[in-house]
XYZ file of C-alpha atoms in Angstrom:
469
model
C 22.968 -28.382 -16.464
C 22.917 -28.355 -20.277
C 25.001 -25.844 -22.239
C 22.809 -24.559 -25.048
C 24.622 -23.689 -28.275
C 23.568 -20.072 -28.172
C 25.383 -16.886 -27.333
C 23.892 -13.590 -26.192
C 25.397 -10.914 -28.424
C 25.223 -7.151 -28.137
C 23.424 -4.991 -30.676
C 24.291 -1.836 -28.756
C 27.665 -0.718 -30.086
C 29.972 0.415 -27.322
C 27.441 0.267 -24.519
C 24.058 -0.655 -23.172
C 20.771 -0.817 -25.018
C 18.562 1.795 -23.430
C 17.637 4.198 -26.238
C 14.651 2.237 -27.496
C 11.888 3.445 -29.817
C 10.189 0.039 -29.681
C 6.386 0.082 -29.785
C 4.744 -3.089 -28.468
C 1.318 -3.808 -26.982
C -0.068 -6.396 -24.581
C -1.525 -8.360 -27.506
C 1.902 -8.499 -29.155
C 3.549 -10.000 -26.085
C 0.935 -12.332 -24.576
C 1.663 -15.993 -25.360
C 4.323 -18.685 -25.007
C 7.976 -17.665 -24.668
C 11.318 -19.409 -24.374
C 13.791 -17.704 -22.011
C 17.515 -18.328 -22.586
C 19.589 -17.417 -19.526
C 23.295 -17.269 -18.731
C 24.883 -18.609 -15.553
C 23.302 -17.135 -12.439
C 26.547 -16.099 -10.796
C 26.756 -12.374 -11.570
C 26.086 -9.252 -9.539
C 24.480 -5.895 -10.296
C 27.561 -4.827 -12.299
C 26.914 -7.482 -14.952
C 27.278 -6.124 -18.513
C 24.803 -7.953 -20.708
C 25.848 -6.028 -23.835
C 29.245 -7.705 -23.646
C 29.776 -10.457 -26.207
C 30.429 -14.040 -25.234
C 27.736 -14.742 -22.608
C 26.894 -18.431 -22.993
C 23.374 -19.615 -22.339
C 23.112 -22.449 -19.827
C 19.386 -22.449 -18.984
C 16.245 -22.517 -21.108
C 12.807 -22.096 -19.560
C 9.422 -22.001 -21.271
C 6.855 -19.609 -19.810
C 3.239 -18.811 -20.611
C 2.028 -15.197 -20.341
C -1.767 -14.934 -20.046
C -4.414 -12.297 -19.412
C -4.361 -10.120 -17.437
C -1.055 -10.581 -15.567
C -0.595 -14.289 -14.820
C 2.433 -16.354 -15.775
C 3.046 -20.083 -15.503
C 6.373 -21.728 -16.220
C 6.930 -25.191 -17.661
C 7.131 -26.640 -14.145
C 3.716 -25.322 -13.158
C 4.944 -22.457 -10.983
C 2.602 -19.451 -10.994
C 3.846 -15.864 -11.078
C 2.992 -12.412 -12.373
C 4.009 -10.235 -15.309
C 3.339 -6.797 -16.710
C 4.064 -4.796 -19.801
C 6.373 -1.877 -19.044
C 4.705 0.758 -21.178
C 5.473 -0.096 -24.812
C 9.148 -0.779 -24.117
C 9.289 -4.377 -22.895
C 7.958 -6.561 -20.095
C 8.790 -7.755 -16.589
C 8.241 -11.271 -15.252
C 8.440 -12.636 -11.701
C 8.151 -16.398 -11.208
C 9.726 -19.159 -9.134
C 11.815 -16.730 -7.101
C 13.327 -14.872 -10.073
C 12.618 -11.542 -11.736
C 13.257 -10.789 -15.417
C 13.118 -7.563 -17.386
C 14.012 -6.942 -21.003
C 13.483 -4.317 -23.699
C 11.661 -5.377 -26.855
C 13.802 -5.598 -29.967
C 13.681 -3.026 -32.760
C 15.510 -1.824 -35.847
C 15.801 1.748 -37.100
C 15.620 1.664 -40.906
C 18.144 3.521 -43.099
C 15.853 6.545 -43.508
C 16.278 7.086 -39.722
C 12.557 7.896 -39.529
C 10.991 4.440 -39.655
C 11.267 1.771 -36.957
C 10.559 -1.945 -37.104
C 9.555 -3.278 -33.671
C 10.149 -6.979 -33.066
C 7.730 -7.547 -30.222
C 8.241 -11.315 -30.214
C 11.779 -11.142 -28.871
C 13.866 -9.392 -26.245
C 16.685 -7.391 -27.764
C 20.087 -8.996 -27.362
C 22.111 -7.335 -24.636
C 19.073 -5.744 -22.965
C 17.682 -8.489 -20.734
C 18.605 -8.786 -17.050
C 17.472 -11.298 -14.440
C 18.127 -11.927 -10.770
C 16.412 -13.583 -7.850
C 13.823 -11.619 -5.898
C 16.465 -10.573 -3.370
C 18.427 -8.903 -6.235
C 21.189 -11.528 -6.062
C 22.540 -14.109 -8.525
C 22.310 -11.904 -11.602
C 22.282 -13.230 -15.157
C 21.634 -12.030 -18.690
C 18.807 -13.447 -20.737
C 17.342 -13.430 -24.218
C 13.771 -14.442 -25.030
C 11.720 -15.427 -28.080
C 7.978 -15.828 -28.432
C 6.596 -18.921 -30.106
C 4.373 -18.332 -33.149
C 2.587 -21.507 -34.265
C 5.414 -23.381 -32.538
C 7.918 -21.676 -34.836
C 10.313 -19.011 -33.628
C 10.236 -16.096 -36.076
C 10.010 -12.327 -36.003
C 7.238 -10.316 -37.633
C 8.059 -6.621 -37.274
C 5.606 -3.801 -36.628
C 6.474 -0.724 -38.651
C 5.929 2.790 -37.291
C 7.351 6.261 -37.636
C 10.088 7.316 -35.259
C 9.522 10.479 -33.226
C 12.661 12.556 -32.916
C 13.101 15.780 -30.968
C 15.672 16.895 -33.518
C 12.836 17.292 -36.009
C 11.398 20.000 -33.782
C 14.319 22.180 -34.812
C 16.159 24.874 -32.958
C 13.601 27.605 -33.555
C 12.737 29.649 -30.460
C 9.573 28.529 -28.699
C 6.902 31.244 -28.851
C 3.670 31.679 -26.908
C 0.591 32.868 -28.785
C -1.236 35.618 -26.884
C -4.330 35.157 -29.053
C -4.440 31.517 -27.949
C -4.187 32.597 -24.313
C -7.095 35.023 -24.770
C -9.235 32.384 -26.492
C -8.578 29.744 -23.803
C -9.643 32.196 -21.102
C -12.731 33.258 -23.076
C -14.176 29.833 -23.882
C -13.930 28.228 -20.430
C -13.663 29.250 -16.782
C -12.222 26.129 -15.152
C -8.610 27.281 -15.464
C -6.599 30.363 -16.345
C -4.019 30.513 -19.128
C -0.971 32.752 -19.068
C 2.527 32.945 -20.566
C 5.941 32.172 -19.115
C 8.946 34.148 -20.240
C 11.312 31.345 -19.269
C 9.784 29.039 -21.894
C 10.408 31.629 -24.617
C 14.115 31.480 -23.816
C 14.041 27.828 -24.928
C 14.026 26.236 -28.372
C 11.170 24.025 -29.558
C 13.411 20.996 -29.038
C 14.152 22.026 -25.444
C 10.449 22.470 -24.716
C 9.820 18.999 -26.105
C 12.303 17.655 -23.571
C 10.575 19.662 -20.850
C 7.403 17.751 -21.687
C 9.167 14.462 -21.094
C 11.514 13.780 -23.991
C 11.106 11.853 -27.212
C 11.867 8.507 -25.528
C 8.873 8.898 -23.194
C 6.293 8.893 -25.974
C 3.723 6.108 -25.962
C 1.846 4.986 -29.045
C -1.102 3.415 -27.282
C -3.076 3.886 -24.101
C -3.709 0.872 -21.856
C -7.306 -0.216 -21.440
C -8.334 0.489 -17.829
C -9.418 -2.379 -15.600
C -13.096 -2.217 -14.571
C -13.511 -1.096 -10.963
C -14.615 -3.956 -8.739
C -17.574 -3.325 -6.461
C -15.483 -4.172 -3.388
C -12.860 -1.594 -4.341
C -15.485 1.031 -5.140
C -17.065 0.356 -1.747
C -13.755 0.771 0.090
C -12.999 3.945 -1.881
C -16.286 5.331 -0.590
C -14.806 5.404 2.923
C -11.927 7.626 1.852
C -12.015 11.315 2.815
C -13.579 13.748 0.347
C -10.239 15.533 0.001
C -6.627 14.693 0.784
C -3.359 16.580 0.453
C 0.018 15.318 1.657
C 1.177 18.950 1.859
C -1.113 19.438 4.842
C -1.895 16.422 7.011
C -2.840 17.836 10.412
C -0.665 20.840 9.596
C 2.372 18.814 8.469
C 3.844 18.900 4.936
C 5.412 15.622 3.769
C 5.969 16.655 0.133
C 9.494 17.664 -0.987
C 10.001 21.123 -2.444
C 9.305 21.809 -6.107
C 12.349 21.553 -8.343
C 13.096 22.614 -11.907
C 14.266 20.016 -14.424
C 15.271 22.705 -16.952
C 15.612 21.882 -20.631
C 16.316 18.205 -19.964
C 13.822 15.355 -20.302
C 14.416 14.205 -16.737
C 10.843 14.492 -15.432
C 10.768 10.722 -14.810
C 13.759 11.050 -12.479
C 12.176 13.945 -10.576
C 8.815 12.177 -10.235
C 10.583 9.023 -9.032
C 12.763 10.761 -6.447
C 9.796 12.935 -5.343
C 7.636 9.894 -4.598
C 10.404 8.163 -2.671
C 11.376 11.302 -0.728
C 7.758 11.954 0.255
C 7.233 8.382 1.363
C 10.465 8.421 3.359
C 9.210 11.606 5.032
C 5.944 9.868 5.896
C 7.675 6.759 7.242
C 10.043 8.800 9.411
C 7.615 11.627 10.330
C 9.841 14.196 8.627
C 12.814 13.415 10.855
C 15.283 12.674 8.042
C 14.289 14.843 5.009
C 16.505 13.008 2.542
C 17.034 14.614 -0.877
C 17.732 12.058 -3.624
C 19.774 12.705 -6.762
C 18.035 12.802 -10.172
C 21.441 13.269 -11.790
C 22.689 9.900 -10.574
C 19.733 8.273 -12.324
C 20.557 10.203 -15.496
C 24.212 9.216 -15.363
C 24.035 5.596 -14.234
C 20.716 3.946 -15.074
C 20.667 1.385 -17.886
C 16.882 1.474 -17.677
C 16.389 5.066 -18.870
C 17.500 7.449 -21.591
C 19.003 10.334 -19.643
C 17.801 13.717 -20.910
C 15.747 11.984 -23.607
C 13.222 10.473 -21.187
C 12.367 7.425 -19.131
C 9.670 5.801 -17.021
C 9.101 5.873 -13.236
C 8.220 2.173 -13.056
C 11.728 1.247 -14.171
C 13.433 3.949 -12.082
C 11.561 4.305 -8.772
C 10.832 0.586 -8.994
C 13.367 -1.714 -10.567
C 16.376 0.627 -10.462
C 15.571 1.628 -6.877
C 15.434 -2.003 -5.775
C 18.452 -3.214 -7.748
C 20.842 -0.259 -7.387
C 19.373 2.285 -4.969
C 19.520 6.095 -5.048
C 22.359 8.298 -3.861
C 21.640 11.626 -2.185
C 21.681 14.976 -3.986
C 24.900 16.072 -2.259
C 26.673 13.078 -3.785
C 25.731 13.973 -7.376
C 24.101 17.429 -7.796
C 21.734 18.039 -10.703
C 23.372 19.409 -13.884
C 20.459 19.465 -16.403
C 22.499 17.373 -18.824
C 23.604 13.808 -19.438
C 26.739 12.751 -17.634
C 29.090 9.837 -17.035
C 28.440 7.439 -14.188
C 30.851 7.907 -11.297
C 31.628 4.367 -10.243
C 33.335 5.592 -7.063
C 29.955 6.799 -5.788
C 28.931 3.163 -5.389
C 31.539 2.857 -2.661
C 31.494 6.292 -1.043
C 27.850 7.418 -1.182
C 24.995 6.118 0.934
C 22.285 4.447 -1.138
C 18.579 4.288 -0.412
C 16.671 1.300 -1.752
C 13.145 0.416 -2.808
C 11.677 -2.634 -1.066
C 8.904 -3.277 -3.599
C 7.050 -1.542 -6.407
C 4.085 -1.961 -8.748
C 1.716 -0.267 -11.100
C -1.318 0.984 -9.198
C -3.910 -1.723 -9.787
C -1.258 -4.441 -10.054
C -0.168 -4.262 -13.688
C 0.056 -1.886 -16.644
C -3.510 -1.131 -17.713
C -5.169 -1.808 -14.347
C -5.123 1.785 -13.064
C -8.222 3.888 -12.351
C -9.389 6.735 -10.120
C -10.442 4.554 -7.165
C -7.196 2.563 -7.159
C -5.218 5.814 -7.192
C -7.173 7.446 -4.355
C -6.804 4.364 -2.169
C -3.048 4.007 -2.810
C -2.465 7.737 -2.327
C -4.184 7.944 1.057
C -2.884 4.645 2.425
C 0.715 4.728 1.171
C 1.716 8.223 0.026
C 2.298 10.219 -3.185
C 2.379 8.437 -6.545
C 4.389 8.927 -9.735
C 2.141 9.498 -12.747
C 2.470 9.855 -16.484
C 0.113 11.959 -18.574
C -0.255 13.577 -21.959
C 1.091 17.119 -22.153
C -0.796 19.227 -24.699
C 0.447 22.606 -25.886
C -2.247 24.471 -23.946
C -0.893 22.910 -20.736
C 2.257 24.982 -21.227
C 0.020 28.037 -20.663
C -1.538 26.794 -17.395
C -1.475 29.316 -14.543
C -4.176 28.325 -12.051
C -7.469 26.444 -11.734
C -8.587 22.925 -12.661
C -6.962 22.059 -15.976
C -8.608 20.240 -18.875
C -7.384 20.107 -22.456
C -8.783 22.889 -24.657
C -8.560 22.696 -28.456
C -7.601 26.162 -29.642
C -7.566 27.035 -33.393
C -4.578 29.366 -33.014
C -2.463 26.549 -31.602
C -3.571 24.215 -34.364
C -2.800 26.688 -37.149
C 0.588 27.596 -35.693
C 1.605 23.963 -35.471
C 2.030 24.262 -31.679
C -0.648 21.681 -30.899
C 0.697 18.140 -30.689
C -2.662 16.538 -29.908
C -2.958 13.063 -31.411
C -5.415 10.564 -29.881
C -3.202 7.677 -31.038
C -0.053 8.941 -29.348
C 0.393 9.339 -25.616
C 3.110 11.846 -24.714
C 4.241 10.823 -21.292
C 5.359 13.562 -18.909
C 6.017 12.241 -15.407
C 4.699 14.123 -12.367
C 3.983 13.558 -8.675
C 0.438 13.066 -7.374
C 0.077 14.495 -3.849
C -3.663 14.941 -3.293
C -7.217 15.262 -4.527
C -10.264 17.362 -3.778
C -13.564 18.904 -4.922
C -14.061 22.559 -5.859
C -16.499 24.088 -3.327
C -18.288 26.253 -5.881
C -18.364 24.182 -9.087
C -18.247 20.743 -7.370
C -15.672 19.718 -9.967
C -13.380 16.907 -8.808
C -9.623 17.332 -9.235
C -6.199 15.887 -8.575
C -3.380 17.916 -6.963
C -0.095 17.312 -8.778
C 3.476 18.541 -8.351
C 5.296 19.433 -11.562
C 9.057 19.812 -12.060
C 9.082 23.140 -13.907
C 9.949 25.350 -10.928
C 7.902 27.209 -8.323
C 7.178 30.076 -10.744
C 5.023 27.813 -12.937
C 1.361 27.063 -12.213
C 0.138 27.182 -8.621
C 3.565 27.545 -6.973
C 4.860 24.611 -8.999
C 1.699 22.510 -8.660
C -1.389 22.114 -10.827
C -4.891 20.783 -10.462
C -6.454 18.631 -13.177
C -9.884 17.060 -13.655
C -10.413 13.833 -11.716
C -12.552 10.870 -12.700
C -12.431 11.447 -16.475
C -8.881 10.256 -17.229
C -8.078 13.757 -18.438
C -5.001 13.567 -20.684
C -4.453 9.966 -19.466
C -3.762 11.174 -15.902
C -5.490 8.063 -14.480
C -3.883 5.488 -16.744
C -0.293 4.998 -15.582
C 0.249 5.445 -11.844
C 3.253 3.849 -10.135
C 4.002 3.330 -6.464
C 7.216 2.203 -4.807
C 7.936 1.472 -1.147
C 11.293 2.844 0.046
C 13.266 1.352 2.939
C 13.751 4.023 5.669
């Protein structure tokens, strides 16, 4: 084993690198990479941000379209982008994940994303049984030369939203209800007790914003044919009179929707696997406090939480760490005293980021259980009361500055898909989705949204994970 004269150093002062405004696309990452890995003798407590990790392995890998990887020895594996944050690789019995590198410029508003390297201190690897952990760094080859070419973009910061009280516009509500009849708009007093910054967190948090939408994979004829055998409607809240969906919860003014969507999917699937005999309630707070793969109240992504975190670390139950609506400190004693529930496997619906579509989602939902989704929250969605939602451009919202619609920016709020159906009168197709804004919002905490049109990116980023009962 050769000792490479390289050292993995931390760029996250005093802790882990998880607050990442990096913005990278598939095209930025696809290509030839060199992975530099430390000794494979660690466990899940390994601290990769700690200085002094010596690299002892170098492996060259080739990432190709759409999700195939081959290493220098000819072993074939799979890979996927993880939103715009980084990428995950599985090959030759090992799994790697790392965040893309970035630099916030002195103006604190501009970010340089270095999509051709994994940020130091933010790459973890282990074998597919979650043993033999190591840290790794990675660089992409450009014309056989290792160099970084940053992408420059503006940073989105909730602090810029200010502390002004959030206000509904009754004229906007009236206009929405007058120009369409698919859904009904209303106001919610509880939102007006929040600031604009708190409402932004309610939508998902500034660290859950995406700057590009993945291109959907064309639906194969075989898949479309199998989807044709699915029932016309499906709802996990009522399967032969049995409800497998956990109760609606309220995330409050904390960008923890990703944690609620993740725990909701796993709880529902555990209910299905055990025929409602266990009814386990998992802790979103433990994710907020302990996960190095998310940003606490500032946002996160279900793929990394329900998937990788669930497999590597597991989830404690709500009684072990009750929800506090705020960031906290990880209680290391809970690792010893609290029962943990693990994820056996996980994936994007369709197999990789960008492969999702309506038929893939329907098939996964019916066969395996509820799914965690991300979608774009527009300001008119805050006014949703009942019906089949679709985004409505309203001049009042635009003039007041309340509308955050931008076709080049995907604001990712995580929710739980539990069913689908067709309106008997209008024949409009819809999804049934659980939100995490309390039972007094929407249709008892749920909403319906147009199906088959990728309304607000609802069909672009579905995740499923398989819990171990």
